[in-house]
Coordinates of C-alpha atoms and ligand atoms in Angstrom, one line a residue:
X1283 CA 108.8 94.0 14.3
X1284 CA 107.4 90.5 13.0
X1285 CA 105.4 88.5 15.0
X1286 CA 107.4 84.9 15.3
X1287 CA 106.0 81.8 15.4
X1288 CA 109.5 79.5 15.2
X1289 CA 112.6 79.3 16.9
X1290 CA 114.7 78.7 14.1
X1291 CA 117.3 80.9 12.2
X1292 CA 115.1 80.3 9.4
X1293 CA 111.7 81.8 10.3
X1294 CA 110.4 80.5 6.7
X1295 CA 110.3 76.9 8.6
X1296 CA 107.8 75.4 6.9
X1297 CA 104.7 73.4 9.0
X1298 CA 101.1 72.7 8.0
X1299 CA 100.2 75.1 10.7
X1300 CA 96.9 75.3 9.5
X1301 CA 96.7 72.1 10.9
X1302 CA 97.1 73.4 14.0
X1303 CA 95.2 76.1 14.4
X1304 CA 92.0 74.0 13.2
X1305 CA 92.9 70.4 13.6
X1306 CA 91.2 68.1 10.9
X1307 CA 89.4 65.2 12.8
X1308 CA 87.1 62.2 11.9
X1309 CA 83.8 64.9 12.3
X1310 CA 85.0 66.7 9.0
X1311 CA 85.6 63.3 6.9
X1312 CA 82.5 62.5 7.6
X1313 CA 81.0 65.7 6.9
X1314 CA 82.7 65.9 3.1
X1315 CA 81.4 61.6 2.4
X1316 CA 77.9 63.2 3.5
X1317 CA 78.3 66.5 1.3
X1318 CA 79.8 65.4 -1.8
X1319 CA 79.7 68.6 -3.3
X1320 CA 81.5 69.9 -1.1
X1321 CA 85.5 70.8 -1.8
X1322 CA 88.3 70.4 -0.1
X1323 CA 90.7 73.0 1.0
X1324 CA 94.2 72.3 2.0
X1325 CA 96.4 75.8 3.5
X1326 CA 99.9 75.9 4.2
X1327 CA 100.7 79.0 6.1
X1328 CA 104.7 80.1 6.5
X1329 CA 106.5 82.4 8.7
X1330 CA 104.5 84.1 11.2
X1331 CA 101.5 84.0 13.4
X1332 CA 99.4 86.7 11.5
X1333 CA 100.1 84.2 9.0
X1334 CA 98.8 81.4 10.6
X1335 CA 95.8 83.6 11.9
X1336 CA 94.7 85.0 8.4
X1337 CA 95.0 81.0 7.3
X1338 CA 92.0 80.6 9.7
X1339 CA 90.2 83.9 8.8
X1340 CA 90.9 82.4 4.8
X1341 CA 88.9 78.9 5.7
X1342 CA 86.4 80.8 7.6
X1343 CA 85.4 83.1 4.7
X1344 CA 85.7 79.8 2.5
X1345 CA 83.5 77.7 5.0
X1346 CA 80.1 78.8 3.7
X1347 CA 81.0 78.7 0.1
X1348 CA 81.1 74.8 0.2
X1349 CA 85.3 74.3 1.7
X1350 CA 85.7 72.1 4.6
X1351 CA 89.4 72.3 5.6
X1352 CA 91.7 68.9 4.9
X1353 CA 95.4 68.5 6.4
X1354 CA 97.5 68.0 3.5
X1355 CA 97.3 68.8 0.2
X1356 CA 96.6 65.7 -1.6
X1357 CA 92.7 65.6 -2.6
X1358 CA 92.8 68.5 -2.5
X1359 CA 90.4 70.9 -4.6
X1360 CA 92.1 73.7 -3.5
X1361 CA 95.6 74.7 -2.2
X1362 CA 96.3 78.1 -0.6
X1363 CA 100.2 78.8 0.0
X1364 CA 100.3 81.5 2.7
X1365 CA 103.4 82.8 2.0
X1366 CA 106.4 84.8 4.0
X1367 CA 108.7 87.4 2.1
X1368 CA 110.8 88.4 5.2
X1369 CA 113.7 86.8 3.7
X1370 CA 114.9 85.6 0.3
X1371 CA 114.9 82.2 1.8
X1372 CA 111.5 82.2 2.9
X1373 CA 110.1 83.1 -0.7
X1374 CA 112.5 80.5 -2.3
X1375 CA 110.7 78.1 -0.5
X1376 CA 107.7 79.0 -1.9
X1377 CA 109.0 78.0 -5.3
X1378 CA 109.8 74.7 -4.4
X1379 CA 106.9 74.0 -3.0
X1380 CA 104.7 75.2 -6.0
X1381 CA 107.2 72.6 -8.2
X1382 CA 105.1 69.3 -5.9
X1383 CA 102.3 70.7 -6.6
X1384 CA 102.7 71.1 -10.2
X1385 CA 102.8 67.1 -10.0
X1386 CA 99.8 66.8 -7.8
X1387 CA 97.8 69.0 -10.1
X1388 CA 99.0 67.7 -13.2
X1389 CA 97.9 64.1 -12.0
X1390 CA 94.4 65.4 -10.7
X1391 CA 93.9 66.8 -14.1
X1392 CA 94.6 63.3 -15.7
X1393 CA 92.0 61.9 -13.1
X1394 CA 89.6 64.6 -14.7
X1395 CA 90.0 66.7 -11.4
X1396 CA 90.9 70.5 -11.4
X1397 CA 92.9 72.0 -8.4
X1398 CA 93.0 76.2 -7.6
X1399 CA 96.4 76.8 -7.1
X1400 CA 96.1 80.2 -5.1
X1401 CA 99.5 81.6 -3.5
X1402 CA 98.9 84.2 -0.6
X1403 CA 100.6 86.6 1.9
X1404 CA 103.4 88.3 1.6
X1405 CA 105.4 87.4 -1.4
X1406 CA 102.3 87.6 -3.3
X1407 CA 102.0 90.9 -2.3
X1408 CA 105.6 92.1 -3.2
X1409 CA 105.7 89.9 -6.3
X1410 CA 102.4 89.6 -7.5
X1411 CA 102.1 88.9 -11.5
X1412 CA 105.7 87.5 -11.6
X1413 CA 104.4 84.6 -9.9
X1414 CA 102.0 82.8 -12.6
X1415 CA 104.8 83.7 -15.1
X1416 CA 107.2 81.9 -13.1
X1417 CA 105.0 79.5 -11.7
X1418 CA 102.1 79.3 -14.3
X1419 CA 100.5 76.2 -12.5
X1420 CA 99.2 79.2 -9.6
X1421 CA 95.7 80.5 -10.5
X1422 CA 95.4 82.5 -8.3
X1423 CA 97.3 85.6 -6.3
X1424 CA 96.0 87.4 -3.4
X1425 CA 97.8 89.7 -1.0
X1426 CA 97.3 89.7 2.6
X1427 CA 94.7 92.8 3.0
X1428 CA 92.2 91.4 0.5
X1429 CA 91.8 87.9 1.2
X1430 CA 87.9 88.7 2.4
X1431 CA 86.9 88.8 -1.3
X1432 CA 87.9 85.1 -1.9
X1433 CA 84.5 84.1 -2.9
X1434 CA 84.2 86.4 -5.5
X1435 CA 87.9 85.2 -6.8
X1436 CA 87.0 81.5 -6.7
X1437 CA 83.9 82.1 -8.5
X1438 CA 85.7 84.3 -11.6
X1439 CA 88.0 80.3 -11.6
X1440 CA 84.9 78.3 -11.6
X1441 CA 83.7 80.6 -14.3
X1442 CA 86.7 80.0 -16.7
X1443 CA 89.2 82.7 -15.8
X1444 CA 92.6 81.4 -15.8
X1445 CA 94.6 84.0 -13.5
X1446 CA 93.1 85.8 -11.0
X1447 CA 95.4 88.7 -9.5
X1448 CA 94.6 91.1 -6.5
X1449 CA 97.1 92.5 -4.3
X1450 CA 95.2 95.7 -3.7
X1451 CA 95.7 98.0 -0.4
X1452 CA 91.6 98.1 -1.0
X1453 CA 90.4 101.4 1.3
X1454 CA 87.6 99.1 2.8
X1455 CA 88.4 97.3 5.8
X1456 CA 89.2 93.9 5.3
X1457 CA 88.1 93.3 8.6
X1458 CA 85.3 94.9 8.1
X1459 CA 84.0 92.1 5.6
X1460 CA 85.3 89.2 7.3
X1461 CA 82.3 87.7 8.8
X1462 CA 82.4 87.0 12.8
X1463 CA 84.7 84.1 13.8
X1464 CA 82.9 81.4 13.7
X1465 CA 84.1 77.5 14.9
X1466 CA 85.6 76.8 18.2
X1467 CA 89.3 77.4 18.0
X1468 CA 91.9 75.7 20.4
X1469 CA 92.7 76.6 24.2
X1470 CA 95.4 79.4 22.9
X1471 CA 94.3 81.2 19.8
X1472 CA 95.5 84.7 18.0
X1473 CA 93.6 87.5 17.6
X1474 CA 95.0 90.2 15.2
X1475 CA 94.8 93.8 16.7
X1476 CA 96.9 95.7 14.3
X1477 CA 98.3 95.3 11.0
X1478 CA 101.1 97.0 9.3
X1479 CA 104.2 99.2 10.0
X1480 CA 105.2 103.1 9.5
X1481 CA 108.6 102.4 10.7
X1482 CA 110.5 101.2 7.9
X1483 CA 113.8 99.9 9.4
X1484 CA 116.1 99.7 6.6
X1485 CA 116.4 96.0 6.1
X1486 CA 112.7 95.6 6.3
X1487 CA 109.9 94.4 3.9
X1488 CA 107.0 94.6 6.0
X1489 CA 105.9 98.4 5.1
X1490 CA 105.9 97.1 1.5
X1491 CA 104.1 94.0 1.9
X1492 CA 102.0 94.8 5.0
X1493 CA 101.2 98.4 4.4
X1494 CA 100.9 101.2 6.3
X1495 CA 99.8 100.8 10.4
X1496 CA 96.0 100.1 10.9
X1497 CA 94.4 99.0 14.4
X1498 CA 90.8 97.6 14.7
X1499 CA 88.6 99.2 17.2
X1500 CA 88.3 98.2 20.9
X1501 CA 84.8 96.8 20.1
X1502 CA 85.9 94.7 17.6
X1503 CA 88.9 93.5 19.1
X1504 CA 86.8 92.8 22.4
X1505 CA 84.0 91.1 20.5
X1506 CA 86.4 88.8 18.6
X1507 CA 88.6 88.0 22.0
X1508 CA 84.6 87.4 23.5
X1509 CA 83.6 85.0 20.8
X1510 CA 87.1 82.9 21.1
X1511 CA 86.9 82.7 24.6
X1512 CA 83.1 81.2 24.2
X1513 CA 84.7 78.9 21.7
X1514 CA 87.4 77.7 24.1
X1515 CA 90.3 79.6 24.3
X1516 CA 91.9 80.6 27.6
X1517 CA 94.8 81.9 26.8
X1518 CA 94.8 85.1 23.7
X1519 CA 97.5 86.1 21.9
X1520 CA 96.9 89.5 20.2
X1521 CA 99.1 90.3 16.9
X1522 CA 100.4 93.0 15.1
X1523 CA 103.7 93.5 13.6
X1524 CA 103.7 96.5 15.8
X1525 CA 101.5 95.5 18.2
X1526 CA 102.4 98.1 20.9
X1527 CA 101.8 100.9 18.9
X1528 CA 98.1 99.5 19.0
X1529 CA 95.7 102.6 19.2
X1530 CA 92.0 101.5 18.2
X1531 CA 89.0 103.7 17.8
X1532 CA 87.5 103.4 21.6
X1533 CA 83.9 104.3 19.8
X1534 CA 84.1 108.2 21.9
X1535 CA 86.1 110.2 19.6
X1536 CA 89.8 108.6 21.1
X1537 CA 91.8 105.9 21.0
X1538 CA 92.9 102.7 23.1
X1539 CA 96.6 101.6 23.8
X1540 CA 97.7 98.5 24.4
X1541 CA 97.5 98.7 28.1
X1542 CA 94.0 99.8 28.1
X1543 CA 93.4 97.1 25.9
X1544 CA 94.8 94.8 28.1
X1545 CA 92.6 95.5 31.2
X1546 CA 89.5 95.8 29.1
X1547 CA 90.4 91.8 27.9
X1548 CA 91.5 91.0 31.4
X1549 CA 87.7 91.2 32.5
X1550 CA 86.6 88.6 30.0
X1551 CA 85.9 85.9 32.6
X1552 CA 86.7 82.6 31.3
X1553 CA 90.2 84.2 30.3
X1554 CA 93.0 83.1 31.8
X1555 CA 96.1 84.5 29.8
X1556 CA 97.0 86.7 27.7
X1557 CA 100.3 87.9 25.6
X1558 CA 101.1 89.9 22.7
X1559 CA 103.7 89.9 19.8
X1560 CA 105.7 91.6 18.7
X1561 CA 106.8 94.9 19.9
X1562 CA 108.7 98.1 19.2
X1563 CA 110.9 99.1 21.8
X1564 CA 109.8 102.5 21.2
X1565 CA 106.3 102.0 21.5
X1566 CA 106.4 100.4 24.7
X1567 CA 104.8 103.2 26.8
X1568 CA 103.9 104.1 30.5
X1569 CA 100.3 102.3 30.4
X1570 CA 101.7 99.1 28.7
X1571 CA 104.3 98.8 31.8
X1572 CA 101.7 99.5 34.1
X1573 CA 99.2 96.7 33.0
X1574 CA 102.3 94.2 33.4
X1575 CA 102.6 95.5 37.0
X1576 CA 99.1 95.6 37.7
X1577 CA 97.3 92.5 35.6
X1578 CA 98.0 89.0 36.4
X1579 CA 96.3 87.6 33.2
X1580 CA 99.2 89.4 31.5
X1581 CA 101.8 86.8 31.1
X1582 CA 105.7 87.6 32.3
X1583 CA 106.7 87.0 28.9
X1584 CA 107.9 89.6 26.3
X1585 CA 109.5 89.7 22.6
X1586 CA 111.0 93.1 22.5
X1587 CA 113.8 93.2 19.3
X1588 CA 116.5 95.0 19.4
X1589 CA 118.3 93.6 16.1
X1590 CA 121.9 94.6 16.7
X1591 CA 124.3 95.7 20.1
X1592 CA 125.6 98.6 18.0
X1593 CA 124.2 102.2 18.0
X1594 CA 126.3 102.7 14.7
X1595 CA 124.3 99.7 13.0
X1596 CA 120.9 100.6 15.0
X1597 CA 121.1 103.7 13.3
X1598 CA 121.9 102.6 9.9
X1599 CA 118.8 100.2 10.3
X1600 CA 116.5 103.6 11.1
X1601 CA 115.8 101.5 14.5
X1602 CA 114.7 105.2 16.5
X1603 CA 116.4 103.8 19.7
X1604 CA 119.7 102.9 20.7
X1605 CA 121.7 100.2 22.9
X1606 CA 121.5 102.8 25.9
X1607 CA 117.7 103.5 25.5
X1608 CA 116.6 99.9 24.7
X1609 CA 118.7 99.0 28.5
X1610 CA 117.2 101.5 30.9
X1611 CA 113.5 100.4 28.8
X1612 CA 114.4 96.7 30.0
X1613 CA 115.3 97.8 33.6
X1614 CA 111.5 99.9 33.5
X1615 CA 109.9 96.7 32.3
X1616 CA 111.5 94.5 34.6
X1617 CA 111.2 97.0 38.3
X1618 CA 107.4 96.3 37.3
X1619 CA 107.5 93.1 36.8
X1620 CA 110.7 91.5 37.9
X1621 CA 110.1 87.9 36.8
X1622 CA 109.6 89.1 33.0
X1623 CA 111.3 86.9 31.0
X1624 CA 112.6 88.6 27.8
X1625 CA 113.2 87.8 24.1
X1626 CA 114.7 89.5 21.3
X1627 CA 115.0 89.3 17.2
X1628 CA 118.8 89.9 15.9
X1629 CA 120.6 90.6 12.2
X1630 CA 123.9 89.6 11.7
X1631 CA 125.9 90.9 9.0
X1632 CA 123.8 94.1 8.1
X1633 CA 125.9 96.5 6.0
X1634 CA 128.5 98.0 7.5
X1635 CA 128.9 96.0 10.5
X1636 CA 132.4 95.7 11.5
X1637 CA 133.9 93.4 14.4
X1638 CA 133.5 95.7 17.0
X1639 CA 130.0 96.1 15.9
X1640 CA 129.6 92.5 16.0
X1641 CA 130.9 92.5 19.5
X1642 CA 128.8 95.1 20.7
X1643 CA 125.8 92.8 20.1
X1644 CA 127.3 90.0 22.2
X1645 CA 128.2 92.7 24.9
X1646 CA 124.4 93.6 25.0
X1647 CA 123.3 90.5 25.2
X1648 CA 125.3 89.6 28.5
X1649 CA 124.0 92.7 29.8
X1650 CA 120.5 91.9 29.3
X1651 CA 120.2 88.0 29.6
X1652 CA 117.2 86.5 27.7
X1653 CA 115.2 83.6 28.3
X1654 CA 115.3 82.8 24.9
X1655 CA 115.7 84.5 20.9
X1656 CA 115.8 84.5 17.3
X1657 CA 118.9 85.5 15.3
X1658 CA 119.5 85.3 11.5
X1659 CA 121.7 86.4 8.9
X1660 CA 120.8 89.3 7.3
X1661 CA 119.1 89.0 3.7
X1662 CA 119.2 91.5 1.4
X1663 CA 115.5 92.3 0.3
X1664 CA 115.1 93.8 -2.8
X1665 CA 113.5 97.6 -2.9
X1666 CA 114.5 97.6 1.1
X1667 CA 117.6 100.6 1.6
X1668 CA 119.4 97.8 3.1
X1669 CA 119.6 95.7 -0.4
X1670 CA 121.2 99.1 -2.3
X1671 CA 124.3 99.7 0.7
X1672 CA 127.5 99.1 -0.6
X1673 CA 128.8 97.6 2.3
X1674 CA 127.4 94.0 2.6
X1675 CA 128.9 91.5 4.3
X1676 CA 130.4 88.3 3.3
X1677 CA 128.4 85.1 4.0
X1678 CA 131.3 83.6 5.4
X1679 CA 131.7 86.5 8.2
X1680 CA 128.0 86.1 8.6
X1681 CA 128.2 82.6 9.0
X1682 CA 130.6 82.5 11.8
X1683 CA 128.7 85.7 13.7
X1684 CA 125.5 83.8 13.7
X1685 CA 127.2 80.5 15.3
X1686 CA 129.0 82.5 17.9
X1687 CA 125.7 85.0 18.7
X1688 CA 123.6 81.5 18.9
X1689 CA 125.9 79.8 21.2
X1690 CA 125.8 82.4 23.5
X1691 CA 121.9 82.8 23.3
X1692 CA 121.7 78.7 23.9
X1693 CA 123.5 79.2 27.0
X1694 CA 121.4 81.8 28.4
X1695 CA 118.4 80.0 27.2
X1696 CA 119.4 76.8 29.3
X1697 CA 120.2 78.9 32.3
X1698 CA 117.0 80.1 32.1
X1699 CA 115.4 76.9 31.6
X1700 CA 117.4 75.3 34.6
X1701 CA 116.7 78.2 36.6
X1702 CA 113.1 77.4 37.1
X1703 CA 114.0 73.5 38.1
X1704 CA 112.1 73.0 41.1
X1705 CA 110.1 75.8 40.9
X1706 CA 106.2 75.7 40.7
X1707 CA 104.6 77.4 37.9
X1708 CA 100.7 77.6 36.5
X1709 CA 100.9 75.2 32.6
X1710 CA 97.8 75.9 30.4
X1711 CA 97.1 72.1 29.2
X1712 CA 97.1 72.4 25.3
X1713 CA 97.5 69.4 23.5
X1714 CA 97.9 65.5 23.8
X1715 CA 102.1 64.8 24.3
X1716 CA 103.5 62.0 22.0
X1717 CA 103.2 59.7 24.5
X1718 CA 99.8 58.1 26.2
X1719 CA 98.5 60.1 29.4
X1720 CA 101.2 62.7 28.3
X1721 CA 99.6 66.7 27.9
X1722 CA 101.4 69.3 27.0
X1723 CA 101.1 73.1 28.4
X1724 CA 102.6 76.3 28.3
X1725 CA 104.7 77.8 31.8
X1726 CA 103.7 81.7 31.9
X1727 CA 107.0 82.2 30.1
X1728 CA 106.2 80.8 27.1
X1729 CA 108.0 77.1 28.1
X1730 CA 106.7 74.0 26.3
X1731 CA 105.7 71.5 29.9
X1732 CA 105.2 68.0 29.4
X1733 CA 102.7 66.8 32.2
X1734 CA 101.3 63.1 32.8
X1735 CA 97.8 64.5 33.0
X1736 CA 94.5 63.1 31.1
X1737 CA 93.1 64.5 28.2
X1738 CA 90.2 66.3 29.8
X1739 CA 92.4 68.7 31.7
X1740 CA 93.3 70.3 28.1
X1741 CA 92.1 73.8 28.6
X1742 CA 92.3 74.1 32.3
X1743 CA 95.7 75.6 34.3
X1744 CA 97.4 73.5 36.7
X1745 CA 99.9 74.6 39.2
X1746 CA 102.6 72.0 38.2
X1747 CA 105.9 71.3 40.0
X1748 CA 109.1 71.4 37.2
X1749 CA 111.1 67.8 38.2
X1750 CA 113.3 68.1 34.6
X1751 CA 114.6 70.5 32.2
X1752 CA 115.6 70.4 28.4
X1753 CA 117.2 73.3 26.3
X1754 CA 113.5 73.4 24.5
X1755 CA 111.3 72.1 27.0
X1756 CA 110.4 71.5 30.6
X1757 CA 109.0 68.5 32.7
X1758 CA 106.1 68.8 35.4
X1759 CA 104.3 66.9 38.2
X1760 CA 100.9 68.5 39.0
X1761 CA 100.3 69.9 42.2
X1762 CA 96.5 70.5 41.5
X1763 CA 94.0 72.7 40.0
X1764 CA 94.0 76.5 39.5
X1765 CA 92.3 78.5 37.3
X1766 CA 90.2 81.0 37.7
X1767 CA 89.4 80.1 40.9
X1768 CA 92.7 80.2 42.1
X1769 CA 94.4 82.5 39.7
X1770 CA 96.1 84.6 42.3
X1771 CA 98.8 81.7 43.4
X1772 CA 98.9 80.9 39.5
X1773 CA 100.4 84.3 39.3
X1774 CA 102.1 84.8 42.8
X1775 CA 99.6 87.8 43.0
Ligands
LIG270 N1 117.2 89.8 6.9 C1 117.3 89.1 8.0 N2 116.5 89.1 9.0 C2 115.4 89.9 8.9 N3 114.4 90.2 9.7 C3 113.5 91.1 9.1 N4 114.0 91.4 7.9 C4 115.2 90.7 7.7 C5 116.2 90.6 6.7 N5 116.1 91.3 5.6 C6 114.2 89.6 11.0 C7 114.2 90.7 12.1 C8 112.8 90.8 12.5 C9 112.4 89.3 12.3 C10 111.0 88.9 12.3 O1 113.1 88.9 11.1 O2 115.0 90.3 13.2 O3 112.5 91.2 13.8
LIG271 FE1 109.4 95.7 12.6 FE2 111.0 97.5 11.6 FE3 109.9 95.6 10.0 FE4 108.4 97.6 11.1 S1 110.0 97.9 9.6 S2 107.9 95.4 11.0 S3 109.4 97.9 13.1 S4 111.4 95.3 11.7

């Protein structure tokens, strides 16, 4: 699995999510006209939320070595590209980007100004060197497990060295040299629990990039999820690209699951939410159904892939479960919690799928109804199995599988949507809408709510009342405050 951050059938939409995740404001221009020397740092992050969490993690360990963070790249001193390898698509954007700033850089060095180039993440890790020879403007190449030792990489730039490379698996813990997390971050933040994957699905590059399954330990996990809470957040949403199969040194000799995990966060006071992404279907055990029985902080939401209707085609992608298996999973999850809304990750057009196959995927998806999903055409990654079969599919057939799988996943997406007209739900005020006295919150399932609310409520939960629904969004009145005093009607506890 991949934690998701877009719905798009192009996951390798690109934002400046940095700029989300730490939002420049007046308070840092200031602070860069009163410390000249200090440089800027502008990070694009692509593709998923680990991505847009180590982004954060990258400006922290910069902060103290004289970077305050800017929201674009121009005056910049130093651009990171955080990149996303999961498919070609995704890394070909990387290219193009890397041509603008071959401009920008070229005109700061006219100006007398140098600018690190440093590209991050994933397709640094699976193409490392290649890179500077195809893009010899980059300085710098870092994988995602040693970003902690950007300091020390800087410093070799400032001291004349012209390409810096590391895309080491080091055997230290990278989070083990990331200092604490330090500024306020906003009301929902990420917290990464787990890294890596052992499964190796056949059309996958995460093992490769990502490595092999590591979890931090309960303390650390609980410290972190203490110190963001302090800072702000309400709602947490832990990460791993297998994030069920979560199993952290408890500090007495065993591990932690997920669902422990879960009640131990759920007695942070202060926080009001919390989710997780993305799951394994086989890793979702006993104690992780339990804790969404039991634990109203647990929000009724839930990515669980399944990739394709077809057991012929789950087993050619080395899923370990089957169309049958993943079903009666769904009916477990959803006798313990019956108002779970679900979501799901599909491949068209993986080797070997025939019509029927196809169909099979459409049949499953009836049977299950989601609230909402992500579907893409599969790319062929090279060093993956799936890139050496001999029986891909042609982009046309793709083409017209993804249309018809999408229509039918928009139409269950809407039902869903219009299904909770009228209903009351808990929103976690976020952000400022587009329009003045506008907020806009999250429903438990993961809806964007637009609420005529002022700004100060950002932060807080409000039972709202839904009065209009859009395919992507939903429209509330509020009803009055929650929160933590009144979490139990928040949750229909
Ligand atoms: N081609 C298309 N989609 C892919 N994904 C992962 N690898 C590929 C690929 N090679 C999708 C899977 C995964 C999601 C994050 O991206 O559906 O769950
Ligand atoms: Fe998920 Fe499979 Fe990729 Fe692992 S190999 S991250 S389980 S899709």
């Amino acid at each position: 699995m991949w934690p998701l951050l877009v719905k798009s059938a192009d996951l390798a939409h690109i934002g400046a999510l940095f700029c989300k995740y730490r939002p420049f404001d007046q308070d840092m221009t200031q602070d860069l006209q009163n410390k000249p020397n200090e440089r800027r740092l502008f990070i694009k992050s692509y593709g998923c939320q680990m991505n847009v969490y180590d982004s954060g993690r990258m400006a922290d360990v910069l902060g103290p070595h004289g970077f305050a963070a800017v929201e674009g790249p121009e005056g910049a001193d130093m651009v990171i590209l955080n990149t996303c390898h999961i498919r070609e698509k995704a890394s070909e954007k990387v290219y193009s980007e890397l041509g603008r700033l071959r401009a920008l850089k070229e005109k700061r060095a006219r100006d007398g100004k140098d600018t690190i180039i440093a590209v991050a993440g994933c397709v640094a890790q699976a193409e490392g060197e290649e890179i500077m020879a195809r893009a010899p403007i980059v300085d710098m190449v870092f994988g995602p497990q040693t970003y902690h030792r950007l300091p020390e990489m800087v410093a070799r730039i400032d001291q004349g060295e012209t390409h810096v490379l590391d895309t080491d698996f080091p055997v230290e813990d990278k989070f083990d040299n990331l200092s604490a997390v330090g500024a306020p971050r906003t009301v929902a933040a990420f917290l990464t629990i787990q890294e890596g994957c052992d499964k190796f699905c056949t059309f996958c590059v995460v093992p490769y990039t990502r490595g092999a399954e590591f979890s931090r330990s309960l303390s650390r996990v609980l410290d972190e999820a203490q110190r963001l809470v302090d800072g702000g957040a309400r709602e947490l949403t832990l990460l791993g690209q297998n994030v069920n199969a979560y199993h952290g040194d408890n500090g007495k000799g065993g591990t932690t699951d997920l669902g422990e995990l879960c009640r131990r966060l759920s007695e942070i006071e202060g926080l009001e939410r919390i989710r997780y992404t993305t799951s394994h279907p086989r890793d979702m055990d006993d104690s992780l159904i339990e804790a969404h029985r039991d634990l109203p902080k647990l929000m009724p939401y839930l990515h669980l892939p399944i990739q394709s209707g077809s057991n012929a085609i789950l087993q050619t992608m080395n899923r370990q479960h089957n169309a049958k298996t993943y079903i009666k999973l769904v009916e477990r999850i959803r006798a313990a919690r019956p108002d779970i809304a679900l979501s799901s990750d599909f491949i068209v057009g993986f080797p070997g799928e025939t019509d029927q196959d196809f169909e099979d995927t459409l049949a499953l998806v009836r049977e299950v109804t989601y609230a909402q999903a992500y579907s893409f055409k599969y790319s062929p990654r090279p060093g993956t199995p799936g890139a050496d079969m001999e029986t891909q599919i042609d982009e046309a057939v793709k083409s017209e599988r993804l249309a018809r799988l999408q229509a039918l996943l928009n139409e269950q997406q809407i039902a869903f949507n219009e299904a909770c007209n009228a209903t009351r739900m808990s929103v976690l005020f976020e952000k400022p809408g587009r329009f003045d006295g506008q907020l806009i919150g999250r429903s438990p399932y993961l809806q964007s709510v637009h609420v005529e609310a002022p700004e100060h409520l950002i932060g807080t939960l409000e039972e709202v009342e839904i009065v209009a629904v859009k395919p992507n969004s939903l429209t509330g009145h509020r009803l009055g405050a929650t929160g933590s005093a009144a979490k139990a009607s928040a949750h229909g506890a």
